[in-house]
JSON list of C-alpha atoms in Angstrom, two decimals:
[
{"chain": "A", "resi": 1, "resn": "UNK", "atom": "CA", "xyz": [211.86, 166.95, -122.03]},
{"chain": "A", "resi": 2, "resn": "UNK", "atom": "CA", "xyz": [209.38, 168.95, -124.20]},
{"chain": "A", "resi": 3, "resn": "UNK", "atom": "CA", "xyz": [212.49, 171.83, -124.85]},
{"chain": "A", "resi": 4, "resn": "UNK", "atom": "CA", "xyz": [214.60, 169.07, -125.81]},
{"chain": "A", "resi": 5, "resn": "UNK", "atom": "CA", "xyz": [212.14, 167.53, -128.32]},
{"chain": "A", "resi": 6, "resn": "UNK", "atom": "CA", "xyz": [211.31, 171.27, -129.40]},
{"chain": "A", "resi": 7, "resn": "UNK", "atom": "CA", "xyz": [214.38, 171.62, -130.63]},
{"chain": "A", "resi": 8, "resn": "UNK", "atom": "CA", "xyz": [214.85, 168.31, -131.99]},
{"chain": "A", "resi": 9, "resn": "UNK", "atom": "CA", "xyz": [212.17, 169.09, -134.03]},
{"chain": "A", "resi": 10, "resn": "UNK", "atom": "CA", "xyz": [213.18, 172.38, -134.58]},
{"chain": "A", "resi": 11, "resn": "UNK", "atom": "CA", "xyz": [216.46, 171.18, -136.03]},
{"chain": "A", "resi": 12, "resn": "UNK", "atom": "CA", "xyz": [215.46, 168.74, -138.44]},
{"chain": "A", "resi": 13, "resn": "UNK", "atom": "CA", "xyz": [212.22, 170.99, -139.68]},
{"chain": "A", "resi": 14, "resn": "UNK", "atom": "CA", "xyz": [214.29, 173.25, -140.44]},
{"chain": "A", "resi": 15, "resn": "UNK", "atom": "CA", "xyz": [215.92, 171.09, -143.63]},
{"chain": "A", "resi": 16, "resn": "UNK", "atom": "CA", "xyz": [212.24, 168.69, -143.84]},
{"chain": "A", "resi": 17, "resn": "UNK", "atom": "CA", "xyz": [209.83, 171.32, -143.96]},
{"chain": "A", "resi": 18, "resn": "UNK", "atom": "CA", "xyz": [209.20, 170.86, -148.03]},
{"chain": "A", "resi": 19, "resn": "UNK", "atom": "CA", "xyz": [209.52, 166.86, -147.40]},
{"chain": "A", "resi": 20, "resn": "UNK", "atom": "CA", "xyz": [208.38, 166.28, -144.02]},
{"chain": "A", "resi": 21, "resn": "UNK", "atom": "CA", "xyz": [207.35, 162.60, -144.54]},
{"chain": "A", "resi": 22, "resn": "UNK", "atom": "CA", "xyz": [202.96, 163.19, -143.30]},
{"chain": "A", "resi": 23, "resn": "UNK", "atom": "CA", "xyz": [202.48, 159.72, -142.98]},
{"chain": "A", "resi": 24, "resn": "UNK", "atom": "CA", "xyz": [205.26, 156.48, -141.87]},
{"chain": "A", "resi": 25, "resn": "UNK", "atom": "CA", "xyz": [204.24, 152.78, -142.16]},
{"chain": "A", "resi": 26, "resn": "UNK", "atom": "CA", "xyz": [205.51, 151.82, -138.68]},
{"chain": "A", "resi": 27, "resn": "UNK", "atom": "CA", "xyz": [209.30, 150.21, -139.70]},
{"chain": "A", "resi": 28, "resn": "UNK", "atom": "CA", "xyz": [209.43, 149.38, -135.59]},
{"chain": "A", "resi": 29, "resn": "UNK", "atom": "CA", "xyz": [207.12, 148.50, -133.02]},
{"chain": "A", "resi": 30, "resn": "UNK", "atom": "CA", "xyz": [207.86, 150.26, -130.49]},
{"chain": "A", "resi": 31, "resn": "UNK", "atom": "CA", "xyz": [205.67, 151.28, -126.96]},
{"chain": "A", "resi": 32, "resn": "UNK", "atom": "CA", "xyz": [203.37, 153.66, -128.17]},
{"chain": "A", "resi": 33, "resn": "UNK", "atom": "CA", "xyz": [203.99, 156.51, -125.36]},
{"chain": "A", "resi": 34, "resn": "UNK", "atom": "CA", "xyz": [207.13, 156.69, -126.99]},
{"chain": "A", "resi": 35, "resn": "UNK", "atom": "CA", "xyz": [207.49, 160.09, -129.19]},
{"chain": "A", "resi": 36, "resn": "UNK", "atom": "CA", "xyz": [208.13, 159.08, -132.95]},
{"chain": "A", "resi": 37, "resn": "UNK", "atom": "CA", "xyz": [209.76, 161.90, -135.75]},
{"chain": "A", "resi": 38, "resn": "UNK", "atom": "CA", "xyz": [209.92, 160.90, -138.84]},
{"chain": "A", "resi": 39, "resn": "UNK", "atom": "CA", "xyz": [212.05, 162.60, -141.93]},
{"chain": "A", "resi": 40, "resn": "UNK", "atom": "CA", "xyz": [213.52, 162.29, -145.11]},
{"chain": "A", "resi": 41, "resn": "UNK", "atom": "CA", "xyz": [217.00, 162.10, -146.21]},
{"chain": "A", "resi": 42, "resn": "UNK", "atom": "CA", "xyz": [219.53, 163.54, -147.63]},
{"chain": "A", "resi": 43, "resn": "UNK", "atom": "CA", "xyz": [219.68, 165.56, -143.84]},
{"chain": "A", "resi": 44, "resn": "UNK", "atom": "CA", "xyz": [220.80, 168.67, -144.09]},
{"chain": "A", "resi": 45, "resn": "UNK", "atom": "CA", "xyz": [223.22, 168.54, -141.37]},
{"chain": "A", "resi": 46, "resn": "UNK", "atom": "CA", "xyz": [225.10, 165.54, -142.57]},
{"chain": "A", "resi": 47, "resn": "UNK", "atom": "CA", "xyz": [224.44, 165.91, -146.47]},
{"chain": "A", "resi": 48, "resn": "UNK", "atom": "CA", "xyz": [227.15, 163.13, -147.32]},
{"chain": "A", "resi": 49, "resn": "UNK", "atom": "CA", "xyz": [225.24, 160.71, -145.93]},
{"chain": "A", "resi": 50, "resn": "UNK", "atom": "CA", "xyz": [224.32, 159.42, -149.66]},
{"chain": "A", "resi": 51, "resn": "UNK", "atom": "CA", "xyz": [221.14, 157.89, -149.16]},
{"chain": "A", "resi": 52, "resn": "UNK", "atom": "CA", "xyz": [217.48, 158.59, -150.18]},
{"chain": "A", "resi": 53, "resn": "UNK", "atom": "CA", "xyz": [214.50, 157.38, -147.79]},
{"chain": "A", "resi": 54, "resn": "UNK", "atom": "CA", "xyz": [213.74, 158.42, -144.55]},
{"chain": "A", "resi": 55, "resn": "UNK", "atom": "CA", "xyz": [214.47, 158.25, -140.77]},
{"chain": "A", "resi": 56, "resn": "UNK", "atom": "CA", "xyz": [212.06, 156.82, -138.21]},
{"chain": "A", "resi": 57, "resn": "UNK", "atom": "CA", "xyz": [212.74, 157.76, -134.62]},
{"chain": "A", "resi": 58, "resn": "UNK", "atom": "CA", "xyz": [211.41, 157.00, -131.32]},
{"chain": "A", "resi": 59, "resn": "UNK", "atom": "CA", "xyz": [211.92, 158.76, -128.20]},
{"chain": "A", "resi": 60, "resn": "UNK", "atom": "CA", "xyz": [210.94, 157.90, -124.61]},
{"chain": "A", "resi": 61, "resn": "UNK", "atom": "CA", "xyz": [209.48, 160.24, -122.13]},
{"chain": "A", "resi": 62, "resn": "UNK", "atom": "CA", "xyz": [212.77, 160.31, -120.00]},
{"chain": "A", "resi": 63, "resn": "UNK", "atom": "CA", "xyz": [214.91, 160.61, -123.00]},
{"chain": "A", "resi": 64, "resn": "UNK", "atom": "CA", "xyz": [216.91, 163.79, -121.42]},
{"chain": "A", "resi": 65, "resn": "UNK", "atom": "CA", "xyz": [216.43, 163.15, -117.85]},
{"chain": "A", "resi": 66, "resn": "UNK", "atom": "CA", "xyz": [219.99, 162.61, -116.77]},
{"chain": "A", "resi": 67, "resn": "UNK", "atom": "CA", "xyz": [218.72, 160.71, -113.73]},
{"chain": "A", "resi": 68, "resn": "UNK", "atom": "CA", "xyz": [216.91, 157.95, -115.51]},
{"chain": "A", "resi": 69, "resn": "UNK", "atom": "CA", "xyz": [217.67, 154.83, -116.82]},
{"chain": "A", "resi": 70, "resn": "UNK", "atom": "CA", "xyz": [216.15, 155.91, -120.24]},
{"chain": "A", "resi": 71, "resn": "UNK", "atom": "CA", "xyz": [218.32, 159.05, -120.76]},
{"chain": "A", "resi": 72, "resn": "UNK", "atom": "CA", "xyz": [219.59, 159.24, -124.17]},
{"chain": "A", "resi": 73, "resn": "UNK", "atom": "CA", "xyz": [218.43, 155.50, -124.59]},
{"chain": "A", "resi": 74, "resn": "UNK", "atom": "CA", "xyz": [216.56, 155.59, -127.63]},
{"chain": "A", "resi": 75, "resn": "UNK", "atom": "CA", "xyz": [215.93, 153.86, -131.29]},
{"chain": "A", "resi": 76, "resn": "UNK", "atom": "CA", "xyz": [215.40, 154.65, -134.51]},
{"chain": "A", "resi": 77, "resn": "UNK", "atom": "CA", "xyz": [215.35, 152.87, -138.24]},
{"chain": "A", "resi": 78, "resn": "UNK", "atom": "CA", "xyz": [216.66, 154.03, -141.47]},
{"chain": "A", "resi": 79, "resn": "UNK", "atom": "CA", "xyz": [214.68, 152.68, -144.90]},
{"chain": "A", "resi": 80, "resn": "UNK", "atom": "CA", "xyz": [217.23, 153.26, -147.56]},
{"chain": "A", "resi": 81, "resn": "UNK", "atom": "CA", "xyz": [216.31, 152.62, -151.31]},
{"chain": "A", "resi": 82, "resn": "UNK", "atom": "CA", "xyz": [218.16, 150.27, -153.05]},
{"chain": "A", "resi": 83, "resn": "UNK", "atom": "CA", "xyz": [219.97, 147.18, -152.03]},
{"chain": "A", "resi": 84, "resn": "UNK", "atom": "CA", "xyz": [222.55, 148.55, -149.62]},
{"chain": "A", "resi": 85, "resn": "UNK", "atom": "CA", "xyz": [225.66, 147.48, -148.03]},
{"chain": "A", "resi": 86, "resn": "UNK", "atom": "CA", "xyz": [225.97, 148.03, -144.59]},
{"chain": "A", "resi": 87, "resn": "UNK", "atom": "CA", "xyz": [228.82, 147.34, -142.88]},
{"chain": "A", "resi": 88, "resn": "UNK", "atom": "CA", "xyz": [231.52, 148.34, -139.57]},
{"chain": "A", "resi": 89, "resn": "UNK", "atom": "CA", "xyz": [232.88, 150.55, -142.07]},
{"chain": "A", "resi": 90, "resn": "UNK", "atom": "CA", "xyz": [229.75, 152.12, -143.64]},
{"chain": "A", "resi": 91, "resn": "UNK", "atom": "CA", "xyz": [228.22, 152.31, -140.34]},
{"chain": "A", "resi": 92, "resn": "UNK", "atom": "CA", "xyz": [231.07, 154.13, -138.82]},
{"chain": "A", "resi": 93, "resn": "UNK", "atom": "CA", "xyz": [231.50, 156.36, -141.34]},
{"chain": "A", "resi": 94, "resn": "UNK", "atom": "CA", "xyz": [227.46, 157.17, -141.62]},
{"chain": "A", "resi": 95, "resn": "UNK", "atom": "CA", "xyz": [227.16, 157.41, -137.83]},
{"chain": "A", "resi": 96, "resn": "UNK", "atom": "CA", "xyz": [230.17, 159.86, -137.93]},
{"chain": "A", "resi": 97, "resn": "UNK", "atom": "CA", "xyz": [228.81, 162.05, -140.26]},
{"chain": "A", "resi": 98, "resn": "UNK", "atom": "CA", "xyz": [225.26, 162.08, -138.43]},
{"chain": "A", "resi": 99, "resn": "UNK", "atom": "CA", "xyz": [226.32, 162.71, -135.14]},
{"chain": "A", "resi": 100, "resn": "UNK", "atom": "CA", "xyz": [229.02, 165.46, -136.26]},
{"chain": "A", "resi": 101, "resn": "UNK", "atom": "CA", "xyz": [226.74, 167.32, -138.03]},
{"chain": "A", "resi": 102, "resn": "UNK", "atom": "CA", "xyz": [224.34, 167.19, -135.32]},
{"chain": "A", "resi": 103, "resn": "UNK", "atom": "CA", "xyz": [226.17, 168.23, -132.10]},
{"chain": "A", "resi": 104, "resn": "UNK", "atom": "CA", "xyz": [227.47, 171.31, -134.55]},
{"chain": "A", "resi": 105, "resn": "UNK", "atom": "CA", "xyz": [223.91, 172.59, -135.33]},
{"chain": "A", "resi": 106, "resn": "UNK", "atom": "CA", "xyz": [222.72, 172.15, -132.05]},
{"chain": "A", "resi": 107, "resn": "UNK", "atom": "CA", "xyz": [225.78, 173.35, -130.37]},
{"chain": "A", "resi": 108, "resn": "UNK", "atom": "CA", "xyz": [224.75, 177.53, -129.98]},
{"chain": "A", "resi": 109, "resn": "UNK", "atom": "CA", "xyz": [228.61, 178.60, -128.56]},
{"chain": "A", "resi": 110, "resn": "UNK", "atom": "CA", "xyz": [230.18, 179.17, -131.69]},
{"chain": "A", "resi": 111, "resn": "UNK", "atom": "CA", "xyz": [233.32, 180.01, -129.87]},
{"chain": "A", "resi": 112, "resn": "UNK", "atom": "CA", "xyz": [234.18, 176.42, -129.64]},
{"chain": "A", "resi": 113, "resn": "UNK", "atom": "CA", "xyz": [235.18, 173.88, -131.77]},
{"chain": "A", "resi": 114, "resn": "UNK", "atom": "CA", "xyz": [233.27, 170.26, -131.43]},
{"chain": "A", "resi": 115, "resn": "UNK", "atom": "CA", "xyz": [235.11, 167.36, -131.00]},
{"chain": "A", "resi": 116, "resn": "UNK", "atom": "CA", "xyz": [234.83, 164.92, -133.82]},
{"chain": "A", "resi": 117, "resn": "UNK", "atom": "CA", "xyz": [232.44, 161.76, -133.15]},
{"chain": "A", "resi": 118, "resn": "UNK", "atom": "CA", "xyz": [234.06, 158.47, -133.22]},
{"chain": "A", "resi": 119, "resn": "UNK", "atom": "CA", "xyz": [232.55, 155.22, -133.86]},
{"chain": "A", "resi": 120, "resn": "UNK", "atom": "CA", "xyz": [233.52, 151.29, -133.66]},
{"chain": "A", "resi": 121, "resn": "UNK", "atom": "CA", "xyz": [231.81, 148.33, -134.55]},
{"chain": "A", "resi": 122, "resn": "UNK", "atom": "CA", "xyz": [232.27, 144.81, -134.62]},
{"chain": "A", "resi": 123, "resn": "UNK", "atom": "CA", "xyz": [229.94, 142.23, -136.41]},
{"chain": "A", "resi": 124, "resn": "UNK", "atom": "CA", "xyz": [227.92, 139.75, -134.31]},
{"chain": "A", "resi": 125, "resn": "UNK", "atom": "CA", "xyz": [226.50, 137.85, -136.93]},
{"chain": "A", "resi": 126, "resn": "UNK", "atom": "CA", "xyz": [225.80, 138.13, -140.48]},
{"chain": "A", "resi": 127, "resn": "UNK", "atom": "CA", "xyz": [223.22, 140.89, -140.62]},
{"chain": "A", "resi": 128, "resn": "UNK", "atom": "CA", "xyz": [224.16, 142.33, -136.97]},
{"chain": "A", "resi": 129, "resn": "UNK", "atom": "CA", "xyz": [226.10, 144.67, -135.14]},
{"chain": "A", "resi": 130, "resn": "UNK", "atom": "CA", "xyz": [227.65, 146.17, -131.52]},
{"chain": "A", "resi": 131, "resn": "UNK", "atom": "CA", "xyz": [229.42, 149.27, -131.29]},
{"chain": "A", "resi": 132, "resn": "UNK", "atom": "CA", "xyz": [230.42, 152.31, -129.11]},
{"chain": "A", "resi": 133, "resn": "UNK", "atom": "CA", "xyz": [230.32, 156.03, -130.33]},
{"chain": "A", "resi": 134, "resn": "UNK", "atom": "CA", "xyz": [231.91, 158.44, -128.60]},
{"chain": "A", "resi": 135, "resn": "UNK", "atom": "CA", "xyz": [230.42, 161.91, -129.01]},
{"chain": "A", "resi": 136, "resn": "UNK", "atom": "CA", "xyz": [229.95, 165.27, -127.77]},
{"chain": "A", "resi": 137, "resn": "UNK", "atom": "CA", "xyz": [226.59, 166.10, -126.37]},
{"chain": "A", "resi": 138, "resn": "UNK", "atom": "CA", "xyz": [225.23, 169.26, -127.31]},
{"chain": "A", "resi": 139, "resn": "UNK", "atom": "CA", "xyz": [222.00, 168.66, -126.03]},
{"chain": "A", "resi": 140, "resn": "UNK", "atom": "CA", "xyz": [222.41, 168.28, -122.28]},
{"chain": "A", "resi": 141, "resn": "UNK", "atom": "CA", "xyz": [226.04, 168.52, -120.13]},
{"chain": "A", "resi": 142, "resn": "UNK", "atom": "CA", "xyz": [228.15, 169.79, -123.08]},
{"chain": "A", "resi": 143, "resn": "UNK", "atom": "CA", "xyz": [230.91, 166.73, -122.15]},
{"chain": "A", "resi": 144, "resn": "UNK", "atom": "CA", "xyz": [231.78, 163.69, -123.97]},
{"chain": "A", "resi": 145, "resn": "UNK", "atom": "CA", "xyz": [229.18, 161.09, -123.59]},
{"chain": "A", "resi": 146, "resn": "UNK", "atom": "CA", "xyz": [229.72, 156.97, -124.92]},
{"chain": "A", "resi": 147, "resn": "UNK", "atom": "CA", "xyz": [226.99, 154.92, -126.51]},
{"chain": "A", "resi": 148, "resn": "UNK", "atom": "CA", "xyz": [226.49, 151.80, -126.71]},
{"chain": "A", "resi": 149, "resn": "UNK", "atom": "CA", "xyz": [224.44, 150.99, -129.55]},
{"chain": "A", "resi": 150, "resn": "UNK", "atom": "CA", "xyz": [223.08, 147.14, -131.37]},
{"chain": "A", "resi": 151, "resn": "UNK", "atom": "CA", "xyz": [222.43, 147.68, -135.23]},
{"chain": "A", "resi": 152, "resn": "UNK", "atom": "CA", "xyz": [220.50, 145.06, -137.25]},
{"chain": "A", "resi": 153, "resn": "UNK", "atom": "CA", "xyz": [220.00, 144.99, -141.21]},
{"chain": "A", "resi": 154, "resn": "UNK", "atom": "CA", "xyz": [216.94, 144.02, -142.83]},
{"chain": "A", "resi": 155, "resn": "UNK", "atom": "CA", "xyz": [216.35, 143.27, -147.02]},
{"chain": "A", "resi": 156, "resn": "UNK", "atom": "CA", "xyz": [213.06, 144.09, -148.34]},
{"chain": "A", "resi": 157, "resn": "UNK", "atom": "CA", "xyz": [214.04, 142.33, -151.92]},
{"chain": "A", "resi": 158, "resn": "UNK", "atom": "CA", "xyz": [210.85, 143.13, -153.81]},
{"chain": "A", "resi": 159, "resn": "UNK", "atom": "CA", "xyz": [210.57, 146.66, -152.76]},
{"chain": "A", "resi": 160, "resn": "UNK", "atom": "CA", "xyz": [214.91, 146.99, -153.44]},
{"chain": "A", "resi": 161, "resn": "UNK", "atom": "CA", "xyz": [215.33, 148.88, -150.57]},
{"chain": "A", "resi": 162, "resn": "UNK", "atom": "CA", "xyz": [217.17, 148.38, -146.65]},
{"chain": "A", "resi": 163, "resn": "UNK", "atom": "CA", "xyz": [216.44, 148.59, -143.07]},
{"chain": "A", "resi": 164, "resn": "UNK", "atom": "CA", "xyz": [218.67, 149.63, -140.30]},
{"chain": "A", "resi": 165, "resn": "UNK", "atom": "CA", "xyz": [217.67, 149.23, -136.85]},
{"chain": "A", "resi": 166, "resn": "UNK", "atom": "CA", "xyz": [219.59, 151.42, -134.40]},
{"chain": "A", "resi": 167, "resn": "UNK", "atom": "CA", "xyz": [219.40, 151.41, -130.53]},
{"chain": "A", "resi": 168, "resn": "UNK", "atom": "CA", "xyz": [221.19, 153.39, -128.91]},
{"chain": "A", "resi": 169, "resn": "UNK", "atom": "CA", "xyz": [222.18, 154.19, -124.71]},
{"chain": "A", "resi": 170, "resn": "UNK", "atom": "CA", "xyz": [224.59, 155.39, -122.82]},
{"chain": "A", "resi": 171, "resn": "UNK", "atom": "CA", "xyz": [224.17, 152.39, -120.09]},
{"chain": "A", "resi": 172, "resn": "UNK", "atom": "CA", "xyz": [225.80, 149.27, -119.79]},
{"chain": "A", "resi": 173, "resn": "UNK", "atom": "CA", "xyz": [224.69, 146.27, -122.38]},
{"chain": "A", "resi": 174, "resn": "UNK", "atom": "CA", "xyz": [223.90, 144.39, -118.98]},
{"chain": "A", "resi": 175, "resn": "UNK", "atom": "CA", "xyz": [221.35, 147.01, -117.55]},
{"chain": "A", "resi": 176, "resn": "UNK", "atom": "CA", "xyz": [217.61, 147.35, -117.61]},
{"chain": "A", "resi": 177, "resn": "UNK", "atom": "CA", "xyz": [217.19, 149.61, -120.26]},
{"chain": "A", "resi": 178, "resn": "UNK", "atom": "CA", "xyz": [218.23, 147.02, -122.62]},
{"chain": "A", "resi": 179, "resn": "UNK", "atom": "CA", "xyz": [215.45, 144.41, -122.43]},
{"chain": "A", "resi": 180, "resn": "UNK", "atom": "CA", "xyz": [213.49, 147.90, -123.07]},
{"chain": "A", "resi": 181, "resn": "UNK", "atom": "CA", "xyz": [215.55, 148.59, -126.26]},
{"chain": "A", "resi": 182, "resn": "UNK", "atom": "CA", "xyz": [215.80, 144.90, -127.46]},
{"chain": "A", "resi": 183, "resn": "UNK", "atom": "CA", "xyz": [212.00, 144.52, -127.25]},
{"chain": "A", "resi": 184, "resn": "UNK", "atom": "CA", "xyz": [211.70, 146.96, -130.60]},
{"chain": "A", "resi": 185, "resn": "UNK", "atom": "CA", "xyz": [211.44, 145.07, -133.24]},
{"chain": "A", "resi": 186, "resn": "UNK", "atom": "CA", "xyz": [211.48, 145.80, -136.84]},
{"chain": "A", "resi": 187, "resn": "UNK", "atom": "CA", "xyz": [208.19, 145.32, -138.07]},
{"chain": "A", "resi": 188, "resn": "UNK", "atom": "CA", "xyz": [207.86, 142.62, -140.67]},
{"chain": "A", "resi": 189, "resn": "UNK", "atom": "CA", "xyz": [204.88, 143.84, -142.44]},
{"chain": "A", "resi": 190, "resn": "UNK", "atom": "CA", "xyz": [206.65, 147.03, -143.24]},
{"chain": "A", "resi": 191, "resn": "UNK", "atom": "CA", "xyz": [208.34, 145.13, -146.37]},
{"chain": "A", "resi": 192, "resn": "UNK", "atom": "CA", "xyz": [204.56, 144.86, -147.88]},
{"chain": "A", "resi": 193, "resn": "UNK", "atom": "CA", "xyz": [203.86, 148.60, -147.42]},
{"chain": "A", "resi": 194, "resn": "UNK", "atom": "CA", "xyz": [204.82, 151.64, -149.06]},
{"chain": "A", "resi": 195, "resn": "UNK", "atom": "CA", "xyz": [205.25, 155.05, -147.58]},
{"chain": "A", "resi": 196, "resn": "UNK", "atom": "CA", "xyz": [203.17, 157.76, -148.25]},
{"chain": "A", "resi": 197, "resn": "UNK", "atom": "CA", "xyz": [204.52, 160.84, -149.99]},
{"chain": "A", "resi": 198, "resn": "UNK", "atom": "CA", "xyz": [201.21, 162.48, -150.10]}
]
């Protein structure tokens, strides 16, 4: 688990070092043994991603133990500035372009050629989502893995910028993990803070 976050780290560093966000005003609440990383946009593996604010991710301890329930089961939020539409097809595309760029940096056999991520997503209400992304992992067995993932969209009007919750796992919507995943919420007072660039 540490190698994995290592190079986690190591990957996204690598673009954040000269805007590594030092201090995040808590978008989720989330079990605090969870590991958090928090960055900046534009990424420098998916650079046409065309927002500006910053990633918050959470991790949990099992996160690439292929034997637990929490493998690859994880969350994170996006604060974007403006007021931004988010959508099946904006989140496709985004998610896409994320998860592409990813699995290629990570991915150290440059002999092959990564298959393209693909992403679906239907709404379940106004300001919420349910999808499936189909991926390759470069992390762990170097296969095609399936997510599930739940996205929800938050407004902050005064500060005219968006939340977007993602939570992500490769397990069924009807196992345990889920209750784990469902209970983190997006933080309400996060709307009346501002984040630090000092």
């Amino acid at each position: 688990m540490r190698r994995d976050f290592v190079l986690i780290s190591a990957v996204f560093c690598f673009s954040f070092s000269l805007s590594q966000t030092d201090k995040s005003e808590n978008l989720l609440i989330v079990d605090s043994l969870w590991t958090k990383e928090v960055f900046k946009f534009p990424i420098h593996f998916a650079p046409k991603i065309d927002y500006n604010g910053f990633e918050e991710a959470y991790f949990p301890n099992d996160w690439s133990n292929q034997d637990s329930l929490e493998y690859w089961s994880y969350a994170f939020a996006w604060s974007i500035n403006g007021n931004t539409v988010i959508n099946e097809t904006t989140l496709e595309r985004d998610l896409k372009l994320y998860f592409d760029g990813l699995m290629n940096v990570v991915n150290k056999d440059k002999t092959i050629e990564i298959p393209e991520t693909f992403a679906v997503f239907l709404p379940t209400s106004k300001n919420n989502f349910r999808g499936k992304i189909r991926l390759y992992n470069a992390f762990h067995t170097k296969e095609i893995m399936i997510l599930n993932v739940l996205v929800s969209t938050f407004s902050c009007t005064e500060q005219d910028r968006t939340i977007v919750l993602f939570r992500f796992s490769p397990s069924s919507f009807e196992d345990k993990i889920w209750s784990t995943l469902k209970r983190i919420k997006y933080n309400t007072s996060a709307c009346a803070s501002d984040i630090s660039d000092n």
